[in-house]
XYZ file of C-alpha atoms in Angstrom:
521
model
C 50.800 -34.128 -9.593
C 49.853 -30.790 -11.086
C 48.119 -28.119 -9.112
C 45.592 -25.700 -10.544
C 46.448 -22.064 -9.896
C 44.662 -20.505 -6.925
C 41.344 -18.965 -7.773
C 41.028 -15.209 -7.439
C 38.852 -14.224 -4.497
C 35.188 -14.134 -5.376
C 33.885 -10.564 -5.284
C 30.991 -9.925 -2.936
C 27.749 -10.480 -4.819
C 24.699 -9.131 -3.010
C 21.913 -11.670 -3.465
C 19.006 -10.850 -5.699
C 15.656 -12.088 -4.543
C 14.859 -15.670 -5.567
C 13.025 -15.836 -8.813
C 13.973 -12.361 -9.928
C 15.499 -11.870 -13.338
C 18.142 -9.212 -12.853
C 19.171 -7.017 -15.709
C 21.910 -8.523 -17.739
C 21.020 -12.149 -17.008
C 21.952 -14.212 -20.046
C 19.109 -15.427 -22.191
C 19.326 -18.823 -23.854
C 20.693 -18.409 -27.348
C 19.935 -14.694 -27.379
C 16.218 -15.391 -27.646
C 13.411 -13.229 -26.311
C 13.474 -12.722 -22.560
C 10.506 -11.855 -20.375
C 10.422 -8.225 -19.248
C 11.589 -7.314 -15.758
C 9.372 -7.746 -12.731
C 8.878 -3.979 -12.472
C 7.651 -3.804 -16.079
C 5.352 -6.788 -15.613
C 3.786 -5.269 -12.508
C 3.371 -1.878 -14.166
C 1.435 -3.596 -16.965
C -0.571 -5.597 -14.424
C -1.438 -2.378 -12.578
C -2.906 -0.794 -15.709
C -4.680 -4.032 -16.702
C -6.314 -4.438 -13.279
C -7.333 -0.775 -13.252
C -9.091 -1.243 -16.611
C -10.725 -4.514 -15.533
C -12.125 -2.769 -12.463
C -14.516 -0.937 -14.823
C -15.932 -4.285 -15.992
C -15.930 -6.372 -12.791
C -18.970 -5.641 -10.571
C -18.341 -4.345 -7.067
C -19.231 -6.578 -4.168
C -18.212 -7.580 -0.685
C -18.498 -10.206 2.038
C -19.544 -9.671 5.610
C -16.526 -9.896 7.922
C -16.111 -11.644 11.248
C -14.350 -10.183 14.304
C -10.937 -11.093 12.853
C -11.698 -9.392 9.542
C -11.990 -12.666 7.595
C -14.779 -12.970 4.990
C -17.785 -15.085 6.002
C -18.696 -17.716 3.427
C -22.146 -17.292 1.876
C -22.478 -13.589 2.695
C -21.235 -12.137 -0.614
C -23.490 -9.437 -2.055
C -23.265 -6.815 -4.767
C -22.698 -3.183 -3.794
C -22.736 0.115 -5.618
C -19.432 1.013 -7.296
C -18.098 3.669 -4.910
C -15.737 5.632 -7.167
C -16.085 8.231 -9.883
C -13.765 8.292 -12.909
C -11.709 11.063 -11.302
C -11.264 9.011 -8.132
C -10.262 5.949 -10.155
C -7.668 7.977 -12.056
C -6.321 9.256 -8.752
C -6.045 5.687 -7.464
C -4.044 4.675 -10.530
C -1.767 7.680 -10.143
C -1.207 7.053 -6.431
C -1.025 3.233 -6.582
C 2.744 3.045 -5.847
C 2.344 5.495 -2.961
C -0.623 3.589 -1.544
C 1.338 0.377 -2.020
C 4.028 1.751 0.289
C 2.233 3.685 3.028
C -1.477 3.800 2.217
C -3.749 3.882 5.282
C -7.089 2.079 5.446
C -10.081 4.084 6.619
C -11.887 2.036 9.289
C -15.326 3.285 8.175
C -15.254 3.116 4.374
C -12.478 0.517 4.008
C -10.772 2.621 1.334
C -7.013 3.052 1.263
C -5.222 6.354 0.744
C -2.104 8.195 1.903
C -4.081 10.903 3.748
C -6.588 8.717 5.596
C -6.441 7.918 9.303
C -6.394 4.240 10.151
C -4.386 1.031 9.969
C -1.366 0.804 7.668
C -2.362 -1.133 4.521
C 0.802 -0.467 2.509
C 3.978 -2.536 2.540
C 6.242 -0.057 4.337
C 7.203 -2.617 7.004
C 8.201 -5.278 4.482
C 9.863 -2.636 2.291
C 12.186 -1.543 5.102
C 12.825 -5.156 6.124
C 14.074 -6.017 2.636
C 16.448 -3.031 2.649
C 17.693 -3.917 6.150
C 18.460 -7.534 5.339
C 20.101 -6.385 2.107
C 22.415 -4.139 4.102
C 23.272 -6.961 6.517
C 23.995 -9.580 3.847
C 26.101 -7.146 1.821
C 28.221 -6.305 4.861
C 28.752 -10.032 5.490
C 29.845 -10.527 1.881
C 32.173 -7.539 2.123
C 34.142 -9.356 4.845
C 34.775 -12.300 2.504
C 33.767 -14.715 5.273
C 30.851 -16.519 3.643
C 32.406 -17.339 0.276
C 35.723 -18.289 1.886
C 33.927 -20.465 4.447
C 32.144 -22.446 1.741
C 35.345 -22.718 -0.311
C 37.265 -23.938 2.726
C 34.637 -26.585 3.433
C 34.822 -27.795 -0.159
C 38.612 -28.009 -0.007
C 38.606 -30.022 3.229
C 36.311 -32.618 1.663
C 37.998 -32.675 -1.749
C 39.068 -36.351 -1.396
C 35.634 -37.573 -0.265
C 33.372 -36.964 -3.211
C 29.959 -37.967 -1.856
C 30.600 -36.136 1.393
C 31.771 -33.050 -0.513
C 28.586 -32.960 -2.613
C 26.455 -33.492 0.488
C 28.202 -30.772 2.482
C 28.098 -28.170 -0.314
C 24.444 -28.829 -1.117
C 23.483 -28.849 2.558
C 25.164 -25.488 3.200
C 23.542 -23.976 0.099
C 20.164 -25.412 1.135
C 20.412 -24.020 4.673
C 21.246 -20.580 3.303
C 18.407 -20.891 0.792
C 15.785 -21.759 3.376
C 16.706 -18.949 5.787
C 17.675 -16.065 3.490
C 16.907 -16.963 -0.115
C 20.506 -17.779 -1.123
C 20.393 -18.581 -4.852
C 22.082 -16.123 -7.246
C 25.156 -16.132 -4.981
C 25.924 -19.666 -6.169
C 27.112 -18.176 -9.462
C 30.293 -17.071 -7.697
C 31.253 -20.660 -6.791
C 31.390 -22.349 -10.196
C 35.059 -21.418 -10.560
C 35.689 -23.552 -7.477
C 33.147 -26.352 -7.909
C 33.767 -27.256 -11.557
C 37.515 -28.032 -11.306
C 37.013 -29.745 -7.957
C 34.259 -32.041 -9.259
C 36.302 -32.838 -12.372
C 39.317 -33.682 -10.197
C 37.155 -36.215 -8.335
C 36.140 -37.942 -11.561
C 32.706 -36.359 -11.913
C 31.383 -34.256 -14.778
C 30.273 -30.645 -15.012
C 26.621 -31.518 -14.389
C 27.524 -32.584 -10.853
C 28.800 -29.062 -10.174
C 25.655 -27.578 -11.745
C 23.366 -29.857 -9.740
C 25.200 -29.160 -6.489
C 24.785 -25.407 -6.912
C 21.373 -24.954 -8.569
C 19.572 -27.805 -6.827
C 21.270 -27.348 -3.467
C 20.248 -23.718 -3.083
C 17.034 -24.185 -5.064
C 15.550 -26.870 -2.856
C 16.316 -24.695 0.168
C 14.389 -21.785 -1.365
C 11.583 -24.160 -2.373
C 11.255 -25.254 1.262
C 11.819 -21.800 2.719
C 11.282 -21.734 6.457
C 11.936 -18.068 7.247
C 13.244 -16.796 3.889
C 12.217 -13.110 3.986
C 11.790 -12.817 0.202
C 9.400 -15.756 -0.038
C 7.887 -16.822 3.282
C 8.221 -13.377 4.847
C 6.543 -11.412 2.070
C 3.820 -14.031 1.537
C 3.067 -14.287 5.271
C 2.779 -10.521 5.542
C 0.400 -10.378 2.579
C -1.628 -13.245 4.070
C -1.882 -11.480 7.429
C -0.094 -14.165 9.448
C 3.182 -14.491 11.340
C 6.403 -15.451 9.572
C 6.663 -18.424 11.922
C 3.196 -19.845 11.204
C 3.520 -23.181 9.407
C 7.253 -23.493 10.093
C 6.955 -27.069 11.424
C 5.551 -28.380 8.138
C 8.037 -26.350 6.098
C 10.947 -27.637 8.175
C 9.812 -31.238 7.673
C 9.578 -30.574 3.928
C 13.051 -29.059 3.933
C 14.566 -32.114 5.636
C 12.950 -34.645 3.309
C 13.240 -32.760 0.007
C 16.833 -31.702 0.680
C 17.794 -35.309 1.477
C 16.103 -36.591 -1.693
C 17.800 -33.935 -3.835
C 21.251 -34.655 -2.393
C 20.799 -38.405 -2.926
C 19.741 -37.753 -6.521
C 22.894 -35.763 -7.317
C 25.188 -38.165 -5.419
C 23.700 -41.147 -7.240
C 24.338 -39.542 -10.619
C 27.861 -38.513 -9.582
C 28.786 -42.050 -8.547
C 27.420 -43.434 -11.803
C 29.604 -41.056 -13.804
C 32.635 -41.823 -11.634
C 32.217 -45.567 -12.271
C 31.438 -45.189 -15.973
C 32.367 -41.860 -17.632
C 30.300 -42.897 -20.663
C 27.185 -42.490 -18.478
C 27.719 -38.724 -18.329
C 24.819 -36.791 -19.836
C 26.974 -33.787 -20.724
C 30.206 -35.535 -21.699
C 33.636 -34.049 -21.118
C 35.370 -31.089 -22.701
C 39.035 -31.281 -23.785
C 41.175 -31.343 -20.647
C 38.354 -32.361 -18.264
C 39.523 -35.945 -17.907
C 43.130 -34.802 -17.638
C 42.306 -33.044 -14.392
C 41.180 -36.397 -12.966
C 44.229 -38.205 -14.320
C 46.667 -35.750 -12.806
C 44.784 -35.242 -9.555
C 44.398 -31.493 -10.042
C 43.034 -29.633 -7.082
C 42.094 -26.112 -6.118
C 44.282 -24.344 -3.588
C 42.773 -23.954 -0.130
C 41.534 -20.433 0.662
C 42.619 -18.957 3.963
C 39.965 -18.705 6.667
C 41.115 -16.337 9.419
C 39.838 -15.968 12.949
C 37.994 -12.862 11.835
C 36.195 -14.840 9.131
C 35.206 -17.475 11.689
C 33.832 -14.803 14.006
C 31.746 -13.262 11.206
C 30.372 -16.688 10.244
C 29.443 -17.311 13.886
C 27.640 -13.951 14.020
C 25.824 -14.793 10.785
C 24.590 -18.072 12.263
C 23.578 -16.387 15.529
C 21.611 -13.622 13.798
C 19.607 -15.986 11.620
C 19.163 -18.395 14.512
C 17.817 -15.601 16.679
C 15.517 -14.501 13.852
C 14.013 -17.997 13.742
C 13.595 -18.004 17.520
C 11.960 -14.571 17.547
C 9.268 -15.278 14.948
C 8.235 -18.855 15.743
C 4.898 -19.089 17.635
C 6.330 -21.528 20.151
C 3.052 -22.011 22.006
C 1.468 -23.540 18.933
C 4.585 -25.391 17.785
C 5.122 -27.102 21.156
C 1.516 -27.682 22.221
C -0.173 -28.134 18.855
C -2.882 -25.642 19.864
C -3.162 -22.329 18.058
C -5.200 -20.826 20.905
C -2.648 -21.696 23.623
C -1.369 -18.871 25.809
C 2.074 -17.580 24.717
C 5.078 -18.420 26.840
C 6.727 -15.652 28.861
C 9.942 -15.962 26.825
C 8.177 -15.943 23.474
C 9.013 -12.788 21.491
C 6.490 -12.839 18.644
C 8.523 -10.410 16.558
C 7.365 -9.077 13.207
C 8.913 -7.003 10.444
C 9.495 -3.869 12.517
C 11.667 -5.670 15.064
C 13.388 -7.784 12.411
C 14.328 -4.679 10.427
C 15.978 -3.235 13.516
C 17.702 -6.579 14.195
C 19.359 -6.735 10.780
C 20.365 -3.076 10.782
C 22.035 -3.516 14.180
C 23.598 -6.789 13.041
C 25.037 -5.099 9.948
C 26.717 -2.485 12.117
C 27.976 -5.151 14.545
C 29.523 -7.264 11.773
C 31.148 -4.170 10.283
C 32.655 -3.215 13.632
C 33.906 -6.756 14.313
C 35.422 -6.938 10.828
C 37.029 -3.514 11.349
C 35.682 -2.181 8.057
C 36.028 1.388 9.243
C 33.351 4.047 9.426
C 33.541 5.126 5.783
C 33.516 1.622 4.281
C 30.842 0.335 6.675
C 28.550 3.270 5.914
C 29.016 2.955 2.164
C 28.523 -0.820 2.289
C 25.260 -0.506 4.222
C 24.014 2.102 1.755
C 25.102 -0.026 -1.212
C 23.461 -3.107 0.276
C 20.172 -1.306 0.777
C 20.422 0.127 -2.740
C 21.072 -3.308 -4.261
C 17.847 -4.554 -2.684
C 15.744 -1.611 -3.833
C 14.487 -3.578 -6.834
C 12.688 -6.331 -4.859
C 11.453 -3.702 -2.404
C 9.931 -1.671 -5.253
C 8.368 -4.826 -6.677
C 6.620 -5.431 -3.352
C 5.420 -1.824 -3.315
C 4.012 -1.991 -6.863
C 2.293 -5.314 -6.241
C 0.678 -3.948 -3.101
C -0.489 -0.970 -5.124
C -2.429 -3.337 -7.388
C -4.316 -4.739 -4.402
C -5.153 -1.173 -3.313
C -6.772 -0.513 -6.694
C -8.845 -3.680 -6.318
C -9.753 -2.833 -2.730
C -10.889 0.724 -3.455
C -12.928 -0.402 -6.463
C -14.426 -3.137 -4.235
C -13.712 -5.937 -6.699
C -11.421 -8.034 -4.481
C -14.350 -9.842 -2.881
C -15.965 -10.327 -6.305
C -12.864 -12.129 -7.575
C -12.694 -14.088 -4.335
C -16.358 -15.074 -4.704
C -15.744 -16.347 -8.253
C -12.818 -18.488 -7.124
C -14.774 -19.693 -4.086
C -17.295 -21.210 -6.468
C -14.544 -23.200 -8.167
C -13.069 -24.698 -4.980
C -16.337 -25.097 -3.052
C -16.881 -28.718 -2.084
C -13.279 -29.791 -2.523
C -11.498 -31.453 0.365
C -8.855 -29.481 2.235
C -6.080 -31.669 0.800
C -7.299 -31.205 -2.782
C -7.592 -27.470 -2.172
C -3.945 -27.261 -1.051
C -2.797 -29.128 -4.172
C -4.940 -26.841 -6.377
C -3.202 -23.796 -4.858
C 0.164 -25.371 -5.745
C -0.861 -26.142 -9.335
C -2.507 -22.745 -9.947
C 0.646 -20.942 -8.883
C 2.942 -22.814 -11.288
C 2.062 -20.709 -14.360
C 1.869 -17.579 -12.205
C 5.445 -18.198 -11.040
C 6.542 -18.289 -14.682
C 4.600 -15.180 -15.740
C 5.591 -13.058 -12.708
C 9.386 -13.408 -12.468
C 9.561 -11.858 -9.005
C 8.963 -14.083 -5.986
C 8.052 -11.075 -3.826
C 5.759 -9.577 -6.447
C 4.041 -12.907 -7.042
C 3.414 -13.315 -3.301
C 2.112 -9.792 -2.747
C -0.178 -10.059 -5.758
C -1.608 -13.534 -5.137
C -1.972 -13.747 -1.357
C -4.871 -11.272 -0.899
C -6.981 -13.700 -2.990
C -5.479 -17.037 -1.937
C -5.327 -16.432 1.831
C -9.094 -15.797 2.342
C -9.805 -18.885 0.221
C -8.071 -20.920 2.912
C -10.698 -19.683 5.384
C -13.452 -21.005 3.111
C -11.678 -24.339 2.607
C -11.111 -24.791 6.327
C -7.300 -24.861 6.128
C -4.745 -22.543 7.664
C -3.450 -19.572 5.727
C 0.056 -20.829 6.517
C -0.638 -23.867 4.324
C -1.515 -21.583 1.417
C 1.797 -19.783 1.934
C 3.594 -23.146 1.880
C 1.775 -24.238 -1.293
C 2.522 -20.931 -2.982
C 6.250 -20.898 -2.162
C 6.566 -24.558 -3.182
C 5.188 -23.727 -6.628
C 7.480 -20.720 -6.978
C 10.538 -22.660 -5.806
C 9.781 -25.698 -7.983
C 9.501 -23.567 -11.106
C 12.739 -21.736 -10.342
C 14.662 -25.021 -10.400
C 14.372 -25.183 -14.168
C 12.719 -22.207 -15.902
C 15.046 -20.434 -18.375
C 14.041 -16.973 -17.161
C 16.107 -17.135 -13.971
C 19.727 -16.065 -13.773
C 20.461 -18.930 -11.381
C 19.642 -21.583 -13.989
C 20.815 -19.967 -17.211
C 23.835 -18.320 -15.619
C 24.809 -21.558 -13.886
C 24.748 -23.779 -16.957
C 26.591 -21.094 -18.933
C 29.369 -20.804 -16.365
C 29.738 -24.586 -16.162
C 29.624 -24.893 -19.989
C 26.684 -27.280 -19.920
C 23.807 -27.067 -22.400
C 20.448 -26.001 -20.994
C 18.745 -28.921 -22.769
C 21.246 -31.263 -21.122
C 20.429 -29.827 -17.721
C 16.701 -30.401 -18.360
C 17.363 -34.065 -19.221
C 19.315 -34.371 -15.993
C 16.790 -32.672 -13.719
C 13.341 -33.701 -14.991
C 13.085 -36.992 -13.039
C 13.939 -35.111 -9.836
C 11.334 -32.451 -10.644
C 8.681 -35.159 -10.920
C 9.747 -36.706 -7.600
C 9.730 -33.331 -5.848
C 6.279 -32.456 -7.231
C 4.826 -35.692 -5.845
C 6.480 -35.146 -2.456
C 5.250 -31.535 -2.304
C 1.665 -32.574 -2.998
C 1.967 -35.292 -0.351
C 3.171 -32.818 2.261
C 0.411 -30.353 1.365
C -2.249 -33.035 1.776
C -0.660 -34.034 5.085
C -0.609 -30.405 6.247
C -4.291 -30.003 5.373
C -5.396 -33.087 7.298
C -3.446 -32.722 10.551
């Protein structure tokens, strides 16, 4: 029996937001790559500002909750001069961060007195969770924990695939774990080959395991969190439906990969990607990857990680509605009802706690927190820019005009059909706007009020939106997760598409079924 040399420890890789296309991500065959999310949103900002000159101003009457009342749309006089419009364009990033909404005129500006309209709360939350996750990665606990699990199950192939995909899916649904999978191909590929599988099994375990978790995000701050904030609802609203989706879709995805793996193990000729020189030799000689050490300190950090995310779920879920089925039920005494302000403080405190437990030292802990926040500045800026676009539309009073036009399209459709339409409409948007957070912040101000007209909950619109974004990110070539993964595993992108397209069709049908179910119950 030959033994593969131990893998070098995987360096901490702070996670990029799901759907983002970080600089340096490999493009297929060196072909043209879509511009970054920041560039796309800068272009969208200018385009929307120009369109505001052509779209007539209008508005709906609002009810006591601030929701538009169907049938009350009317044209109004355009409120801004050219100078004021230029000022709005100039200040759009500032307004997108901490613009205040005047309660009388409804306009948003940094010097007004009124309710915060900007995304400052979400902005800080993204930086805080970035600091926490980066500190966890700096301890080496998470990557070693996953590697240790894989090593323990190395002789039980189906169980190994199930365990790896389940862990990736759990991390995906609670914190958007996706790009981090790139650090595990050096472990997964030789291990899957040693079990008689091919390289596509390793690719499917990583991309699909984490991807289906992100698709069915329950409390993922970069998807569900940002979209819920933009829709004006709690992060926990709709979590029951999303959890049911996560259970079913994750099980289907795992079964799909396990079924393919067993077919290849029985008949190597059934492999879609074939085998490179030396691949089959690893199976013949029983090569295995050395077990990484998991210390007591690592176990403690992993326990803290689970506790923090578990407490986050507990703190945001509207338990009165989840347990009674009534949205108007009185909250329980122990129900916290936390939002982004409290969650930001939670993750900042948790980052410090993990650093102290791991004995990182004052200098390293401070620098790691700063580096973690800095690494997450890009998605935070994307959220800010996208919110700035909605400020331009709000101040020009064209948001309700766009909403009125879309209302005419969906008027008369059933609630189930409406939910499916939201899913389908967001598929091309997810491709054109490579940032999950930017896509959510940009689309929700239009999509969420439409739910009021269709008689469905805004939480269902959030679920439909994130399903579309997550489904696209399982295969589009503009994501580092997909292109980077197939490159590291030495599998052709076209081969991966042949492998994954039947699963994509199954998932699309299941998603639409869940959306219809969510609209009718």
